Tab-separated table of C-alpha atoms in Angstrom:
chain	number	residue	atom	x	y	z
A	1	MET	CA	0.201	0.012	-0.202
A	2	THR	CA	2.692	2.560	0.617
A	3	ALA	CA	4.121	2.118	-2.649
A	4	VAL	CA	1.253	2.632	-4.495
A	5	VAL	CA	0.958	5.810	-2.415
A	6	THR	CA	4.249	7.447	-2.632
A	7	GLU	CA	4.037	6.378	-6.386
A	8	ALA	CA	0.961	8.267	-7.515
A	9	PRO	CA	2.463	11.357	-6.917
A	10	LYS	CA	5.245	11.067	-8.901
A	11	ALA	CA	3.217	10.072	-12.092
A	12	SER	CA	1.129	12.791	-11.642
A	13	SER	CA	4.194	15.066	-11.245
A	14	MET	CA	5.411	13.551	-14.522
A	15	ASP	CA	2.212	14.352	-16.310
A	16	ARG	CA	2.585	18.380	-14.828
A	17	MET	CA	6.125	18.195	-16.545
A	18	ARG	CA	5.213	16.740	-19.781
A	19	THR	CA	2.188	18.989	-19.827
A	20	PHE	CA	4.500	22.323	-19.295
A	21	ALA	CA	7.236	21.042	-21.836
A	22	ALA	CA	4.758	20.371	-24.538
A	23	ARG	CA	3.549	24.005	-24.022
A	24	ARG	CA	6.566	25.714	-23.414
A	25	ALA	CA	7.308	24.334	-27.016
A	26	SER	CA	4.431	25.274	-29.349
A	27	VAL	CA	4.438	28.746	-27.363
A	28	LEU	CA	8.289	29.454	-28.139
A	29	PRO	CA	8.223	29.859	-31.742
A	30	THR	CA	5.276	32.227	-31.499
A	31	LEU	CA	7.293	34.348	-28.534
A	32	ALA	CA	10.236	34.428	-31.258
A	33	ALA	CA	8.161	35.675	-34.108
A	34	ILE	CA	7.108	38.481	-31.674
A	35	ALA	CA	10.765	39.419	-31.106
A	36	ILE	CA	11.506	39.570	-34.550
A	37	LEU	CA	8.381	41.838	-35.104
A	38	ILE	CA	9.450	44.361	-32.341
A	39	VAL	CA	12.899	43.909	-33.384
A	40	LEU	CA	11.816	44.976	-37.049
A	41	LEU	CA	9.548	47.447	-36.017
A	42	ALA	CA	12.184	48.980	-33.821
A	43	GLY	CA	14.987	48.750	-36.305
A	44	ALA	CA	13.149	50.406	-38.893
A	45	GLN	CA	12.199	53.441	-36.896
A	46	VAL	CA	15.481	54.302	-36.340
A	47	GLU	CA	17.281	53.434	-39.696
A	48	PHE	CA	14.621	55.828	-41.053
A	49	GLY	CA	12.692	58.237	-37.975
A	50	ASN	CA	9.412	57.844	-39.033
A	51	PHE	CA	8.409	54.601	-39.687
A	52	LEU	CA	6.386	53.934	-36.202
A	53	THR	CA	3.923	56.319	-37.093
A	54	PRO	CA	-0.715	55.856	-36.538
A	55	GLY	CA	-0.326	55.810	-40.580
A	56	ASN	CA	1.899	53.384	-41.762
A	57	LEU	CA	1.077	50.943	-39.026
A	58	SER	CA	-2.551	51.237	-39.892
A	59	ALA	CA	-1.450	50.507	-43.408
A	60	LEU	CA	0.148	47.450	-42.235
A	61	LEU	CA	-3.113	46.000	-41.766
A	62	LEU	CA	-5.113	47.876	-44.671
A	63	ASP	CA	-2.758	46.521	-47.372
A	64	HIS	CA	-2.480	42.835	-46.184
A	65	ALA	CA	-6.448	42.226	-44.760
A	66	TYR	CA	-6.777	39.513	-47.311
A	67	LEU	CA	-3.395	37.849	-46.455
A	68	LEU	CA	-4.523	37.404	-42.569
A	69	VAL	CA	-7.864	35.652	-43.689
A	70	LEU	CA	-5.629	33.745	-45.580
A	71	ALA	CA	-3.860	33.011	-42.835
A	72	VAL	CA	-6.240	32.056	-40.620
A	73	GLY	CA	-7.930	29.204	-42.616
A	74	MET	CA	-4.000	28.036	-43.492
A	75	THR	CA	-3.713	27.361	-39.850
A	76	PHE	CA	-6.549	25.496	-39.438
A	77	VAL	CA	-4.986	23.053	-42.432
A	78	ILE	CA	-1.730	23.083	-40.987
A	79	VAL	CA	-2.161	22.217	-37.378
A	80	THR	CA	-3.990	18.847	-39.053
A	81	GLY	CA	-0.991	18.332	-40.688
A	82	GLY	CA	-1.910	19.546	-44.417
A	83	ILE	CA	-1.357	22.164	-46.811
A	84	ASP	CA	-3.622	24.097	-49.148
A	85	LEU	CA	-1.891	25.374	-52.377
A	86	SER	CA	-5.193	26.640	-54.052
A	87	VAL	CA	-6.030	29.436	-51.712
A	88	GLY	CA	-4.081	32.519	-53.899
A	89	SER	CA	-6.454	30.720	-56.999
A	90	VAL	CA	-9.106	30.531	-54.915
A	91	MET	CA	-9.144	34.001	-54.035
A	92	ALA	CA	-8.604	35.060	-57.950
A	93	PHE	CA	-11.547	32.968	-58.886
A	94	THR	CA	-13.969	34.293	-56.430
A	95	GLY	CA	-12.812	37.911	-56.983
A	96	ILE	CA	-13.209	37.688	-60.560
A	97	LEU	CA	-16.114	35.953	-60.450
A	98	GLY	CA	-17.485	38.631	-58.125
A	99	ALA	CA	-16.387	41.134	-60.229
A	100	SER	CA	-18.719	39.793	-63.072
A	101	MET	CA	-21.549	39.378	-61.229
A	102	LEU	CA	-21.400	42.971	-60.058
A	103	ALA	CA	-20.901	44.355	-63.841
A	104	SER	CA	-24.102	42.337	-65.079
A	105	GLY	CA	-26.504	44.047	-62.403
A	106	ILE	CA	-26.712	41.004	-60.265
A	107	PRO	CA	-27.361	42.313	-56.391
A	108	VAL	CA	-24.176	42.415	-53.955
A	109	TRP	CA	-26.484	40.619	-51.296
A	110	ILE	CA	-26.449	37.606	-54.106
A	111	VAL	CA	-23.108	38.191	-54.991
A	112	VAL	CA	-20.956	37.958	-51.355
A	113	PRO	CA	-22.661	34.856	-50.927
A	114	VAL	CA	-22.197	33.039	-54.051
A	115	MET	CA	-17.990	34.417	-53.715
A	116	LEU	CA	-17.845	32.603	-50.061
A	117	ALA	CA	-19.965	29.502	-51.351
A	118	GLY	CA	-17.497	29.400	-54.817
A	119	GLY	CA	-14.452	28.797	-52.096
A	120	ALA	CA	-15.773	26.510	-49.828
A	121	ALA	CA	-16.805	24.588	-52.638
A	122	ILE	CA	-13.276	23.763	-53.861
A	123	GLY	CA	-12.485	23.323	-50.188
A	124	THR	CA	-14.804	20.833	-49.908
A	125	LEU	CA	-13.513	19.116	-53.204
A	126	ILE	CA	-10.038	18.784	-51.747
A	127	GLY	CA	-11.103	17.489	-48.249
A	128	VAL	CA	-12.855	14.812	-50.009
A	129	LEU	CA	-10.087	13.752	-51.753
A	130	VAL	CA	-7.581	13.970	-48.668
A	131	GLN	CA	-9.880	12.555	-46.516
A	132	TYR	CA	-11.792	9.550	-48.719
A	133	PHE	CA	-10.039	9.273	-51.541
A	134	ASN	CA	-6.509	9.120	-50.034
A	135	VAL	CA	-4.916	11.783	-52.192
A	136	GLN	CA	-1.974	13.610	-50.378
A	137	PRO	CA	-3.209	17.421	-49.516
A	138	PHE	CA	0.218	18.660	-51.376
A	139	ILE	CA	-1.458	16.550	-54.346
A	140	ALA	CA	-5.309	17.687	-54.037
A	141	SER	CA	-4.792	21.071	-53.333
A	142	LEU	CA	-2.361	21.343	-56.147
A	143	ALA	CA	-5.814	20.233	-58.283
A	144	GLY	CA	-7.714	22.825	-56.854
A	145	LEU	CA	-4.973	25.390	-57.428
A	146	PHE	CA	-5.097	24.684	-61.102
A	147	LEU	CA	-9.305	24.345	-60.810
A	148	GLY	CA	-9.494	27.707	-59.389
A	149	ARG	CA	-6.994	29.372	-62.216
A	150	GLY	CA	-8.576	27.828	-64.368
A	151	LEU	CA	-11.903	28.693	-63.517
A	152	ALA	CA	-10.879	32.304	-62.735
A	153	TYR	CA	-9.287	32.315	-66.506
A	154	VAL	CA	-13.046	30.887	-67.523
A	155	VAL	CA	-14.970	34.050	-65.873
A	156	SER	CA	-12.697	36.931	-67.776
A	157	LEU	CA	-9.039	36.820	-69.644
A	158	SER	CA	-9.085	40.558	-68.575
A	159	SER	CA	-9.389	42.743	-65.258
A	160	ILE	CA	-13.068	43.585	-64.354
A	161	ARG	CA	-13.591	46.836	-62.859
A	162	VAL	CA	-15.966	47.057	-59.423
A	163	GLU	CA	-18.075	50.244	-59.708
A	164	ASN	CA	-20.577	48.758	-56.862
A	165	PRO	CA	-20.554	51.134	-54.027
A	166	PRO	CA	-21.359	48.679	-51.305
A	167	ILE	CA	-17.942	46.778	-52.289
A	168	LEU	CA	-16.220	49.599	-52.480
A	169	TRP	CA	-17.183	51.129	-49.043
A	170	LEU	CA	-15.537	48.005	-47.574
A	171	GLN	CA	-12.167	49.768	-48.565
A	172	GLN	CA	-13.010	53.573	-48.969
A	173	THR	CA	-14.734	53.867	-45.478
A	174	ARG	CA	-11.801	55.089	-42.426
A	175	PHE	CA	-13.194	54.755	-39.186
A	176	VAL	CA	-10.650	57.517	-37.612
A	177	MET	CA	-9.083	57.571	-34.230
A	178	GLY	CA	-7.010	60.270	-33.665
A	179	SER	CA	-4.065	59.578	-36.053
A	180	TRP	CA	-5.353	56.005	-36.056
A	181	TYR	CA	-7.559	54.435	-38.824
A	182	ILE	CA	-8.802	51.226	-39.967
A	183	THR	CA	-11.376	50.330	-42.832
A	184	PRO	CA	-14.269	47.631	-42.926
A	185	THR	CA	-12.025	45.558	-44.382
A	186	GLY	CA	-9.479	45.682	-42.030
A	187	ILE	CA	-12.688	44.706	-39.452
A	188	ILE	CA	-13.825	41.963	-41.262
A	189	ALA	CA	-10.098	40.277	-40.887
A	190	LEU	CA	-9.284	40.951	-36.973
A	191	ILE	CA	-13.420	39.504	-36.974
A	192	VAL	CA	-12.132	36.687	-38.733
A	193	VAL	CA	-9.163	36.278	-36.522
A	194	ALA	CA	-10.981	36.332	-33.376
A	195	ILE	CA	-13.004	33.871	-34.627
A	196	GLY	CA	-10.646	31.469	-35.677
A	197	ALA	CA	-8.503	32.157	-32.224
A	198	VAL	CA	-11.916	31.060	-30.152
A	199	VAL	CA	-12.805	27.906	-31.855
A	200	MET	CA	-9.309	26.346	-32.017
A	201	ALA	CA	-8.608	27.480	-28.662
A	202	LEU	CA	-12.095	26.843	-26.792
A	203	THR	CA	-14.430	24.266	-28.990
A	204	ARG	CA	-14.097	20.480	-29.373
A	205	PHE	CA	-13.292	20.989	-33.150
A	206	GLY	CA	-10.782	23.056	-32.263
A	207	ARG	CA	-9.497	20.375	-29.883
A	208	THR	CA	-9.924	18.148	-32.808
A	209	VAL	CA	-7.701	19.736	-35.090
A	210	TYR	CA	-4.912	19.797	-32.492
A	211	ALA	CA	-5.474	16.143	-31.988
A	212	ILE	CA	-5.334	14.787	-35.416
A	213	GLY	CA	-2.368	16.867	-35.597
A	214	GLY	CA	-0.657	15.333	-33.234
A	215	SER	CA	-1.621	11.659	-33.888
A	216	GLU	CA	-4.543	10.856	-36.618
A	217	GLN	CA	-4.699	7.224	-35.567
A	218	SER	CA	-4.598	8.237	-31.749
A	219	ALA	CA	-7.499	10.998	-32.224
A	220	ARG	CA	-9.511	8.044	-34.299
A	221	LEU	CA	-8.949	5.422	-30.992
A	222	MET	CA	-10.159	8.511	-28.892
A	223	GLY	CA	-13.494	8.556	-31.023
A	224	LEU	CA	-12.945	11.704	-32.240
A	225	SER	CA	-14.262	12.958	-35.563
A	226	VAL	CA	-11.834	12.655	-37.500
A	227	ALA	CA	-13.098	12.379	-41.318
A	228	ARG	CA	-15.551	14.909	-40.564
A	229	THR	CA	-12.449	17.465	-38.837
A	230	LYS	CA	-10.128	16.855	-41.710
A	231	VAL	CA	-13.090	17.691	-44.429
A	232	LEU	CA	-13.970	20.837	-42.676
A	233	VAL	CA	-10.868	22.571	-42.210
A	234	TYR	CA	-10.433	22.879	-46.225
A	235	VAL	CA	-13.871	23.757	-45.763
A	236	ILE	CA	-12.919	26.797	-43.764
A	237	SER	CA	-9.838	27.433	-45.673
A	238	GLY	CA	-11.748	27.144	-49.106
A	239	LEU	CA	-14.379	29.913	-47.189
A	240	CYS	CA	-11.785	32.060	-45.976
A	241	GLY	CA	-9.995	32.112	-49.403
A	242	GLY	CA	-13.447	33.336	-50.834
A	243	LEU	CA	-13.454	36.267	-48.360
A	244	ALA	CA	-10.059	36.751	-49.122
A	245	GLY	CA	-11.405	37.407	-53.098
A	246	LEU	CA	-13.797	39.818	-51.745
A	247	LEU	CA	-11.486	41.751	-49.558
A	248	LEU	CA	-9.090	42.021	-52.507
A	249	THR	CA	-11.295	42.808	-55.318
A	250	ALA	CA	-12.444	45.743	-52.812
A	251	TYR	CA	-8.927	46.676	-52.269
A	252	SER	CA	-7.957	46.526	-55.474
A	253	GLY	CA	-11.314	48.273	-57.360
A	254	ALA	CA	-11.011	45.613	-59.727
A	255	GLY	CA	-11.191	41.621	-60.369
A	256	TYR	CA	-7.989	39.719	-61.946
A	257	PRO	CA	-7.653	36.245	-63.017
A	258	ARG	CA	-4.154	36.539	-62.343
A	259	TYR	CA	-4.303	38.119	-58.927
A	260	GLY	CA	-2.648	35.654	-56.081
A	261	ILE	CA	-0.198	34.100	-58.034
A	262	GLY	CA	2.478	33.023	-55.589
A	263	THR	CA	0.711	34.231	-52.326
A	264	GLU	CA	-0.595	30.820	-51.377
A	265	LEU	CA	2.972	30.458	-50.527
A	266	ASP	CA	3.016	33.618	-48.479
A	267	VAL	CA	0.685	32.584	-46.528
A	268	ILE	CA	2.122	29.004	-45.699
A	269	ALA	CA	5.541	31.208	-44.959
A	270	CYS	CA	3.539	33.689	-42.534
A	271	VAL	CA	1.642	30.642	-40.933
A	272	VAL	CA	5.073	28.835	-40.191
A	273	ILE	CA	6.972	32.238	-39.176
A	274	GLY	CA	4.043	32.818	-36.946
A	275	GLY	CA	4.637	29.229	-35.211
A	276	THR	CA	2.703	27.014	-36.403
A	277	LEU	CA	4.945	23.737	-37.002
A	278	LEU	CA	4.348	21.936	-40.866
A	279	THR	CA	4.144	18.205	-39.159
A	280	GLY	CA	0.593	19.519	-37.285
A	281	GLY	CA	-0.174	19.312	-33.661
A	282	ARG	CA	0.931	23.118	-32.525
A	283	GLY	CA	0.308	26.484	-33.799
A	284	TYR	CA	-1.923	29.430	-33.241
A	285	VAL	CA	-3.936	31.622	-34.965
A	286	LEU	CA	-3.003	34.840	-33.009
A	287	GLY	CA	0.887	33.443	-34.166
A	288	SER	CA	-0.158	33.536	-37.950
A	289	MET	CA	-1.294	37.067	-37.390
A	290	VAL	CA	2.180	38.080	-36.056
A	291	GLY	CA	3.647	36.042	-39.152
A	292	VAL	CA	1.475	37.908	-41.369
A	293	PHE	CA	2.272	41.486	-39.981
A	294	VAL	CA	6.075	40.205	-39.785
A	295	PHE	CA	5.661	39.708	-43.570
A	296	ALA	CA	3.857	43.068	-44.027
A	297	THR	CA	6.760	45.046	-41.804
A	298	ILE	CA	9.296	43.782	-44.257
A	299	THR	CA	7.398	44.487	-47.474
A	300	THR	CA	7.068	48.422	-45.818
A	301	ILE	CA	10.763	48.384	-44.821
A	302	ILE	CA	12.020	46.748	-48.541
A	303	SER	CA	9.541	49.845	-49.997
A	304	PHE	CA	10.901	52.823	-47.587
A	305	MET	CA	14.418	51.690	-48.638
A	306	GLY	CA	13.132	51.816	-52.513
A	307	ALA	CA	14.437	48.754	-52.953
A	308	GLU	CA	13.013	45.736	-55.352
A	309	GLN	CA	10.198	43.598	-53.770
A	310	ALA	CA	12.317	40.547	-54.640
A	311	TRP	CA	14.269	41.155	-51.400
A	312	THR	CA	10.684	40.712	-49.723
A	313	HIS	CA	10.760	37.054	-50.762
A	314	ILE	CA	14.565	36.487	-49.956
A	315	ILE	CA	14.161	38.296	-46.488
A	316	VAL	CA	10.757	36.098	-46.182
A	317	GLY	CA	12.740	32.975	-47.354
A	318	ALA	CA	15.811	32.944	-44.909
A	319	LEU	CA	13.021	33.882	-42.034
A	320	LEU	CA	11.416	30.828	-43.056
A	321	LEU	CA	14.147	28.925	-42.704
A	322	LEU	CA	15.133	29.783	-39.577
A	323	PHE	CA	11.874	29.244	-38.107
A	324	ILE	CA	12.159	25.753	-39.582
A	325	VAL	CA	15.181	24.448	-37.894
A	326	VAL	CA	14.446	26.928	-34.662
A	327	GLN	CA	10.893	24.666	-34.830
A	328	ARG	CA	12.615	21.341	-34.747
A	329	ALA	CA	15.120	22.492	-32.118
A	330	ILE	CA	12.278	22.886	-29.873
A	331	VAL	CA	10.301	19.710	-30.333
A	332	ALA	CA	13.232	17.917	-30.396
A	333	ARG	CA	13.823	19.480	-26.738
A	334	SER	CA	10.468	18.710	-25.701
A	335	ASP	CA	10.305	15.685	-26.723
A	336	ARG	CA	13.392	14.532	-25.091
A	337	GLN	CA	12.261	16.097	-21.697
A	338	THR	CA	9.201	14.257	-22.142
């Protein structure tokens, strides 16, 4: 009896240590992203002297609201251990589709749901291929990429200007708070981030997403709805792609079938820089938001310097490589401690 009594607390203590180590390992990459963002902002202010102004900082969200929405959907997918290469094409397809419908005189209250449904439909197709036909996420989403881009070219080969007041209102309106401002597109993006963060952290669906990324087999043994969840994360990503198409159309004032080429790689980079593991199981929506702001800050710094925007991708690529190495080191250390 004495042995049983003395061993129970030890087991409980070990469980707490494992939990603490796992949580620390999942949070550290995000904290590193926050530190890099602070260093970038501080360094830019020292270099240029007028970087940390309300106008510049407000513009970070203004110019990258669509990217922030895409990053939320991509976070869900990557946490399950998947990938979605279709988001840029979905954004282009839904954007040009919406612009074409608006130019034809179709009311905006019909156009917007159709845009969202179009993105969700492509996401559903990818999810079904991954879950029920055992197609690798890379291949399934690559098919979605070609499908979305092809549909965009079917709708129109050229740009279609948007002159619908409700759509333009999303971008042209400024809610001013002192020297700061925010547009409806920015508000929508922040709402999507808040919803994504709450769903991931506080719902059964979110816990299932993490469980699948940690070990899909274990998630099945626990009786979790693995099949439905894996399909739904791609539906969410497609839905975010449709919403991003709306935001980008409002931002640019037009739909264009070539929008979003390479955007899927930017989104993946932002999510990984924000602390989400490509292998799945760990990551935060708020971390992905930090990753987007790191990307946005680098882009703005390059513009201030007057250098080629190609340097943005070079720097982001270097950061991505650094974060992957750091993540692997943190995970390996966490595994040794547990």
